[in-house]
Coordinates of N, CA, C and O in Angstrom, one line a residue:
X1 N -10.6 -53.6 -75.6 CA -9.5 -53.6 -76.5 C -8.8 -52.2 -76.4 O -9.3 -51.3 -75.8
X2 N -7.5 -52.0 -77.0 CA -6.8 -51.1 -76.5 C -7.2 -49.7 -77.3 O -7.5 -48.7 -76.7
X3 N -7.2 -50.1 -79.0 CA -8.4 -48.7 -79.2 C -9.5 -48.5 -79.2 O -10.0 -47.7 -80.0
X4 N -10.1 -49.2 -78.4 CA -11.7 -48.5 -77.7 C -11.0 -47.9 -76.3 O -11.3 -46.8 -75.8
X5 N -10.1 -48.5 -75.7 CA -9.8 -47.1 -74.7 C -9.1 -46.2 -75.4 O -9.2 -45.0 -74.9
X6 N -8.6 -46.2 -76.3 CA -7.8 -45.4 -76.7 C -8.9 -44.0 -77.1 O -8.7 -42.8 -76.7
X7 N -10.0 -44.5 -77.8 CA -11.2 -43.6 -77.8 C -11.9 -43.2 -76.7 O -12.3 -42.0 -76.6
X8 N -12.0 -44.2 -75.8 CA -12.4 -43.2 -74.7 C -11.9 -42.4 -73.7 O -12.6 -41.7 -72.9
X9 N -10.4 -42.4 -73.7 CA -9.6 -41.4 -73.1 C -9.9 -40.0 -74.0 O -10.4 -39.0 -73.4
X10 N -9.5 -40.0 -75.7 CA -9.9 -38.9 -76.1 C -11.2 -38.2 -76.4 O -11.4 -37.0 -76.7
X11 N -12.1 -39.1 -76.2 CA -13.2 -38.4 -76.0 C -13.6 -37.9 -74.5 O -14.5 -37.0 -74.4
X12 N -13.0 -38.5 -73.1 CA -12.7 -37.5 -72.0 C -12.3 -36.7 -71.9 O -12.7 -35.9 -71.1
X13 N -10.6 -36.6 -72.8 CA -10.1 -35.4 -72.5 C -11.3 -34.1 -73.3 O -11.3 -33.0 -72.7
X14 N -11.9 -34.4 -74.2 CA -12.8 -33.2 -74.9 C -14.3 -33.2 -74.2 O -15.2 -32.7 -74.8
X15 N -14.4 -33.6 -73.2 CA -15.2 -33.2 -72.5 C -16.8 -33.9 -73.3 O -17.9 -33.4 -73.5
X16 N -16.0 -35.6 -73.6 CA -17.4 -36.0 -74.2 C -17.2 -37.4 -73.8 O -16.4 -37.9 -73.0
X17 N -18.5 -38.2 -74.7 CA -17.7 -39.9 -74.2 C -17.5 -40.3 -75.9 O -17.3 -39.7 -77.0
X18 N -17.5 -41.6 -75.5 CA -17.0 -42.4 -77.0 C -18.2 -42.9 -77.8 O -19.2 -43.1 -77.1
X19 N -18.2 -43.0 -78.9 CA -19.6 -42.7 -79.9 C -19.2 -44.3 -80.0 O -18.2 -44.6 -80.6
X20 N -19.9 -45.4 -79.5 CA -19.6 -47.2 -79.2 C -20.0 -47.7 -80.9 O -19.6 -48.8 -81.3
X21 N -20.8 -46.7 -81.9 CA -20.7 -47.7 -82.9 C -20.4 -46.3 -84.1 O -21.2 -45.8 -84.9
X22 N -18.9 -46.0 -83.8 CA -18.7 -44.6 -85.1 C -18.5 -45.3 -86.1 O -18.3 -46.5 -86.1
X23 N -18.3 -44.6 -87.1 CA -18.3 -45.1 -88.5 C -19.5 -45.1 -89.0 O -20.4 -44.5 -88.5
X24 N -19.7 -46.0 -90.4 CA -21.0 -45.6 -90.9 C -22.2 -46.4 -90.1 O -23.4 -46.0 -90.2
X25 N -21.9 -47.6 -89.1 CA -23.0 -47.7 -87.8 C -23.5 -47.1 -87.4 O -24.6 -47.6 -87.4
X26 N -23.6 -45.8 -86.8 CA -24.2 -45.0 -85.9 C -25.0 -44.4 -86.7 O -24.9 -44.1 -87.9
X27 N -26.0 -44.2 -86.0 CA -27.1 -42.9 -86.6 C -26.5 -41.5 -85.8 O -26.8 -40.3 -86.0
X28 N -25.9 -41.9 -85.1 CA -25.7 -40.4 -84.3 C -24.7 -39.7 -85.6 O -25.1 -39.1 -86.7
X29 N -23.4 -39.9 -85.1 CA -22.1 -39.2 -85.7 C -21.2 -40.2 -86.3 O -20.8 -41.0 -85.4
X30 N -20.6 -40.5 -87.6 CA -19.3 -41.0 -88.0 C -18.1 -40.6 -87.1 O -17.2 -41.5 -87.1
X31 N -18.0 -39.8 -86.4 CA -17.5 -39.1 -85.4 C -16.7 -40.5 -84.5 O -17.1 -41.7 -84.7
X32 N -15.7 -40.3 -83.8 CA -15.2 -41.6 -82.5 C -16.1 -41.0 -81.6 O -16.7 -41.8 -80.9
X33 N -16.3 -40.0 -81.4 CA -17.2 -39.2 -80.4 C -18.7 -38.5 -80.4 O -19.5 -38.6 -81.4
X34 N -19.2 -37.7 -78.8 CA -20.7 -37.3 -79.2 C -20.5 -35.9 -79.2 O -21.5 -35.1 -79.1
X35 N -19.4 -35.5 -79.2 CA -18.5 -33.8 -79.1 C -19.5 -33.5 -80.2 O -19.5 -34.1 -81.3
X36 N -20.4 -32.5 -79.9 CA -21.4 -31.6 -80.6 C -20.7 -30.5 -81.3 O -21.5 -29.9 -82.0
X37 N -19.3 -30.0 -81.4 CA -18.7 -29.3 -82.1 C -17.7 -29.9 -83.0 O -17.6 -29.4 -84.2
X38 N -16.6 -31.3 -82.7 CA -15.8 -31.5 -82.8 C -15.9 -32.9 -83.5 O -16.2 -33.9 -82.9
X39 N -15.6 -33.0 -84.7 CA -15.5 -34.6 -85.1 C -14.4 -35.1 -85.2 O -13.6 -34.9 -86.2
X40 N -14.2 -36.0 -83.8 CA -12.9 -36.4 -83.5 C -12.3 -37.7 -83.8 O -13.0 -38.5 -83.3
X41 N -11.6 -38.1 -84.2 CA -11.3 -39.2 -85.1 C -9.9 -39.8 -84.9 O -8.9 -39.6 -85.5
X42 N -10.0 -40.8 -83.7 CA -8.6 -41.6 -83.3 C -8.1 -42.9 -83.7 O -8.9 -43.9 -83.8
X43 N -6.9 -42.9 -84.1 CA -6.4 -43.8 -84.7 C -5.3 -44.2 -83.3 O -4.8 -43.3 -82.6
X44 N -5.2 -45.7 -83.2 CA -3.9 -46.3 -82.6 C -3.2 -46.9 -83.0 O -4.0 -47.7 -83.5
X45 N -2.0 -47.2 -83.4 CA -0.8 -47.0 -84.2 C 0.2 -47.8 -83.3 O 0.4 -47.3 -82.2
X46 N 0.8 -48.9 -83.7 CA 1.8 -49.2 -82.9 C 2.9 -48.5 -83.7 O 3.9 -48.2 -83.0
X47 N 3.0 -48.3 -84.8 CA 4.2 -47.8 -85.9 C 3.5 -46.8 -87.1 O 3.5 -47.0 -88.3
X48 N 3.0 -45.5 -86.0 CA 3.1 -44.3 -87.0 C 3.8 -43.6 -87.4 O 4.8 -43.5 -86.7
X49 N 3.6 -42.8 -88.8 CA 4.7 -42.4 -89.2 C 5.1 -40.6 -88.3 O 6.1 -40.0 -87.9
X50 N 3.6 -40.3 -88.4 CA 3.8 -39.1 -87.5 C 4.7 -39.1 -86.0 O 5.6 -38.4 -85.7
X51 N 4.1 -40.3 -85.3 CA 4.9 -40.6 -84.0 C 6.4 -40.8 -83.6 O 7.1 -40.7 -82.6
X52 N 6.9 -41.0 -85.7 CA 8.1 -41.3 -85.6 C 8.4 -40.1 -85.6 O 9.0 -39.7 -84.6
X53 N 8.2 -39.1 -86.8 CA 8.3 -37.8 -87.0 C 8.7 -37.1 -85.7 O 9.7 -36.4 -85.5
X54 N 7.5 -37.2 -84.6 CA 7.4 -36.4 -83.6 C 8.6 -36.7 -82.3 O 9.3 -36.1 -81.5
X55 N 8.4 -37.9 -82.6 CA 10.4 -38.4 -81.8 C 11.1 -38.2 -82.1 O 12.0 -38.6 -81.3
X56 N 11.5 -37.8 -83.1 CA 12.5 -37.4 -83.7 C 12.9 -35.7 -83.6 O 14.1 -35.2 -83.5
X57 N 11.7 -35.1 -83.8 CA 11.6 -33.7 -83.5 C 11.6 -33.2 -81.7 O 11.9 -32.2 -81.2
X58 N 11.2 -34.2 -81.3 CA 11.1 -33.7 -79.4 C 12.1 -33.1 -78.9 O 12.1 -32.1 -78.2
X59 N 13.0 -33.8 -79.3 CA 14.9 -33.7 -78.6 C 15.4 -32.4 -79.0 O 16.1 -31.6 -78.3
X60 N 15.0 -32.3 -80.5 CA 15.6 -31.0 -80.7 C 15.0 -29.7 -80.3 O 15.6 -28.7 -79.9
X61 N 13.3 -30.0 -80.4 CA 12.2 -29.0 -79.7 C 12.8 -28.7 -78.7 O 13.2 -27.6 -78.7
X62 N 12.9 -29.4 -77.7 CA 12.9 -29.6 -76.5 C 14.5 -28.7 -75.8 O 14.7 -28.1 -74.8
X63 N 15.3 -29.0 -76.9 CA 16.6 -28.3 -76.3 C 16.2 -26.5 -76.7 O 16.5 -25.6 -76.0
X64 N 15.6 -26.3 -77.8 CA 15.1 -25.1 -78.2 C 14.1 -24.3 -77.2 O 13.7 -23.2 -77.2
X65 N 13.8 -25.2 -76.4 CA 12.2 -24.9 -75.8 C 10.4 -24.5 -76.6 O 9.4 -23.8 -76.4
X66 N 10.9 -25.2 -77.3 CA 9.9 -25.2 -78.1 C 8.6 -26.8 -78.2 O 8.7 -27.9 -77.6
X67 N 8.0 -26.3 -78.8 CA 6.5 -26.9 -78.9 C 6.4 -27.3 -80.4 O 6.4 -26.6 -81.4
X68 N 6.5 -28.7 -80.3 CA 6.6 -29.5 -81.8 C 5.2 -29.2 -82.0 O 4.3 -29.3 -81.1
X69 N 5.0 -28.8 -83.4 CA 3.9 -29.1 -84.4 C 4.1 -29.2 -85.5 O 4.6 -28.2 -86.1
X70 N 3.8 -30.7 -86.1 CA 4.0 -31.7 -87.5 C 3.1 -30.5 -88.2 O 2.0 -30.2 -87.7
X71 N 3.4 -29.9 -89.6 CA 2.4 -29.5 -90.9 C 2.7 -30.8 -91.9 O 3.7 -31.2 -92.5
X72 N 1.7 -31.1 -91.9 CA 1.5 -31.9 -93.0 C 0.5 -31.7 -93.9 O -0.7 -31.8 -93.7
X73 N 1.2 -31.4 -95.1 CA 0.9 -31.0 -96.2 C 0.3 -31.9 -97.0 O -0.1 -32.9 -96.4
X74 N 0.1 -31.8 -98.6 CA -0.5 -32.6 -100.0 C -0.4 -31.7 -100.4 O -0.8 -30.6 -100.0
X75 N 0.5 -32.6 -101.8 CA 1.1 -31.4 -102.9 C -0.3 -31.5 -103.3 O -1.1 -32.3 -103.0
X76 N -0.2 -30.2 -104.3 CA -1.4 -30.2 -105.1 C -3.2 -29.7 -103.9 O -4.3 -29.5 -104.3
X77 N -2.7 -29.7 -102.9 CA -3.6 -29.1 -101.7 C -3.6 -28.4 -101.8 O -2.7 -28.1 -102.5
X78 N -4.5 -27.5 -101.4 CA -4.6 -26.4 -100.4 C -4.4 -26.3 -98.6 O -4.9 -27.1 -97.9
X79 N -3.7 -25.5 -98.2 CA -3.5 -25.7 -96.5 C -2.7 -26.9 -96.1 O -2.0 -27.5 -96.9
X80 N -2.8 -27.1 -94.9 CA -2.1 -27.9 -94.2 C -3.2 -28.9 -93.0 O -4.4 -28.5 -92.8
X81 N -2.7 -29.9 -92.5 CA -3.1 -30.6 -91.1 C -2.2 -30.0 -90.1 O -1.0 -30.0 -90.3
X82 N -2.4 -29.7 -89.4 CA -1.6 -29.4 -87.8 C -1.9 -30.8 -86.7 O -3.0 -31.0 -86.3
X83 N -0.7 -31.6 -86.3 CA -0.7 -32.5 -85.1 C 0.3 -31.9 -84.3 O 1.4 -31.7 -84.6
X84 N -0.3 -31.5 -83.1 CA 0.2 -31.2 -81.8 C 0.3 -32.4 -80.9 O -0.3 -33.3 -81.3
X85 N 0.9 -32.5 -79.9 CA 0.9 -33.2 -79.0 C -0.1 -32.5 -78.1 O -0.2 -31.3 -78.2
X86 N -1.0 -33.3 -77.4 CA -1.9 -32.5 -76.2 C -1.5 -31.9 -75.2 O -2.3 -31.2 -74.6
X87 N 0.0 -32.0 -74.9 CA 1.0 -31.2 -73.9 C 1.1 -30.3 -74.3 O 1.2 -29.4 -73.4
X88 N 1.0 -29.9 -75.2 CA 1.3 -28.7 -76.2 C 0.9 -27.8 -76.6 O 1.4 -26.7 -77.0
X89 N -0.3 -28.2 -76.6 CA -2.1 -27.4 -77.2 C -2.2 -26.0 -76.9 O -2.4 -24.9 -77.5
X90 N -1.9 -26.5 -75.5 CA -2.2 -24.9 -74.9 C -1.3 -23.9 -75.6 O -1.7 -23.0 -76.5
X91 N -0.2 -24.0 -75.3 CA 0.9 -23.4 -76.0 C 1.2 -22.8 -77.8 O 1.9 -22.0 -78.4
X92 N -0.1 -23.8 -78.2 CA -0.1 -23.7 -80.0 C -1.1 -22.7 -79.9 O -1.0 -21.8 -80.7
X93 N -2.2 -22.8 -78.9 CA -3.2 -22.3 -78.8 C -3.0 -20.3 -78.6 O -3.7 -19.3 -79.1
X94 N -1.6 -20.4 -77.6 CA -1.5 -19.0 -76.9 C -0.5 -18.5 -78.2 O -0.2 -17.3 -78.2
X95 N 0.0 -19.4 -79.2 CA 0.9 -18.5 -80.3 C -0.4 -18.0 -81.0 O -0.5 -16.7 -81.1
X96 N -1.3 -18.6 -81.5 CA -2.3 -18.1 -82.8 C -2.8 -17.3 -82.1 O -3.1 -16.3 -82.8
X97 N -3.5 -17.1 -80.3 CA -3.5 -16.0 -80.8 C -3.5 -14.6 -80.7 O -4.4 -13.7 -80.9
X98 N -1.9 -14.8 -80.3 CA -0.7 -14.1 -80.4 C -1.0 -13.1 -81.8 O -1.0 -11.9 -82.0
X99 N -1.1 -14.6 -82.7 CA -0.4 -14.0 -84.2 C -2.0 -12.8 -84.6 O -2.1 -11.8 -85.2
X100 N -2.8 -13.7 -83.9 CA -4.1 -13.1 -84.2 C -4.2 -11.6 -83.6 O -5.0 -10.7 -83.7
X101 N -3.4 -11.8 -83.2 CA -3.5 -10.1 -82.7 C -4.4 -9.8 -81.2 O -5.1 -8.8 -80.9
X102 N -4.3 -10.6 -80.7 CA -5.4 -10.7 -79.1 C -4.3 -10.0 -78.5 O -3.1 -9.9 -78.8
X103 N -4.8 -9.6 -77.7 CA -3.9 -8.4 -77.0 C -3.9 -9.2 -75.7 O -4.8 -9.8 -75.2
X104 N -2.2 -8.7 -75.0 CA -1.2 -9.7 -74.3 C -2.6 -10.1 -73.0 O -3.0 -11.2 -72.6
X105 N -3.0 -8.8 -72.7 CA -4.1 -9.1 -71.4 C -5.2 -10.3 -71.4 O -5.5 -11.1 -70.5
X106 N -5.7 -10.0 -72.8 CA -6.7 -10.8 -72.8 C -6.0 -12.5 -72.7 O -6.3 -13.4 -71.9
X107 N -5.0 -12.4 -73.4 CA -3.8 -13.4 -73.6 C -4.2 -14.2 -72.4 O -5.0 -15.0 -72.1
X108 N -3.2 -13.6 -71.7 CA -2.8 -14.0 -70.1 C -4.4 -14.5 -69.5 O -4.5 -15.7 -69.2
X109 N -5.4 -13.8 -69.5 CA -7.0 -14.3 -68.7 C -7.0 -16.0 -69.1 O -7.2 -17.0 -68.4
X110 N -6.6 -15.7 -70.8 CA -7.1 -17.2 -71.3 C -6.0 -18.3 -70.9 O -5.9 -19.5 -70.8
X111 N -5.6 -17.7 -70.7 CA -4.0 -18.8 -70.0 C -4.3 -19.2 -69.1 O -4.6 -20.4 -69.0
X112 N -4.4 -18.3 -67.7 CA -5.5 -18.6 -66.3 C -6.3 -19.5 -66.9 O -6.1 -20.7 -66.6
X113 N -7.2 -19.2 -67.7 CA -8.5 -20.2 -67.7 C -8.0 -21.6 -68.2 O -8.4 -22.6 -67.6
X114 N -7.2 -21.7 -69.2 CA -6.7 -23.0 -69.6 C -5.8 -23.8 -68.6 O -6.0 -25.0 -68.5
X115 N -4.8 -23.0 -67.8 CA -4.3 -23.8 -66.3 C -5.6 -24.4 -65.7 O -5.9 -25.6 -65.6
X116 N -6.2 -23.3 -65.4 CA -7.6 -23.7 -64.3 C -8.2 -25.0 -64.8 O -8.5 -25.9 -64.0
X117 N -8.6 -25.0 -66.1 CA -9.4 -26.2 -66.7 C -8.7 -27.5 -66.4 O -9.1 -28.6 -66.0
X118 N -7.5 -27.0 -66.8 CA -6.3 -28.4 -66.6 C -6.6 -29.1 -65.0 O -6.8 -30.3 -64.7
X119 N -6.5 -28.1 -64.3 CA -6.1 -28.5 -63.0 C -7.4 -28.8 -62.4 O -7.3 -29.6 -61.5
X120 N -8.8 -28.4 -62.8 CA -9.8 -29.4 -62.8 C -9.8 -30.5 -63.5 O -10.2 -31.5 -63.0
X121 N -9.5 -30.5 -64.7 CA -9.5 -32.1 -65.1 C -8.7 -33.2 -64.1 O -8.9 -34.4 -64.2
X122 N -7.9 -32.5 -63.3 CA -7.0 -33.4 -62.5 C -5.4 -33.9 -63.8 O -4.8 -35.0 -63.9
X123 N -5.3 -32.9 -64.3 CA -4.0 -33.0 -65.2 C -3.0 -32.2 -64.5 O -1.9 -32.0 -65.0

């Protein structure tokens, strides 16, 4: 079915496989995945609202040269959700941390390392 691949693509790109009975089935993880750090959780969507959001925003990103990321909030919350596109990651990844105060050198090493990863994944 299309989201069980849909889970097992994202659980390859994270460097795991797909957790075959997630939810409250498994004894392992509620998790889509067996990602030992990350509890990763995919939804497939022929008509999300995010997806719409984010098509909507590409064109204009895109003439700006920028890197869409949706904040989605709840009043009455605390904080936000961050959705990136996975094209993108890297790039969200080298602003924070920017903002974080990582200094430009170290910056750049992790950028190498994130190309290199990429280009071993065969991306």
């Amino acid at each position: 079915k299309a989201w069980k691949n849909f889970e097992r693509r994202l659980a390859r790109d994270w460097g795991t496989v797909r957790n075959a009975l997630s939810g409250s089935n498994s004894k392992v993880s509620a998790s889509d995945s067996h990602h030992p750090r990350l509890f990763l959780e995919g939804k497939l969507n022929v008509n999300s609202p995010f997806w719409r959001l984010y098509q909507k925003s590409k064109p204009l990103a895109d003439k700006e040269g920028k890197a869409v990321v949706l904040c989605l909030g709840k009043k009455s919350h605390k904080g936000y959700i961050l959705a990136v596109h996975r094209n993108d990651l890297d790039a969200v990844v080298m602003e924070r941390l920017r903002q974080a105060g990582v200094p430009l050198k170290t910056r750049k090493q992790i950028r190498v390392s994130l190309l290199s990863s990429r280009k071993n994944l065969g991306e």
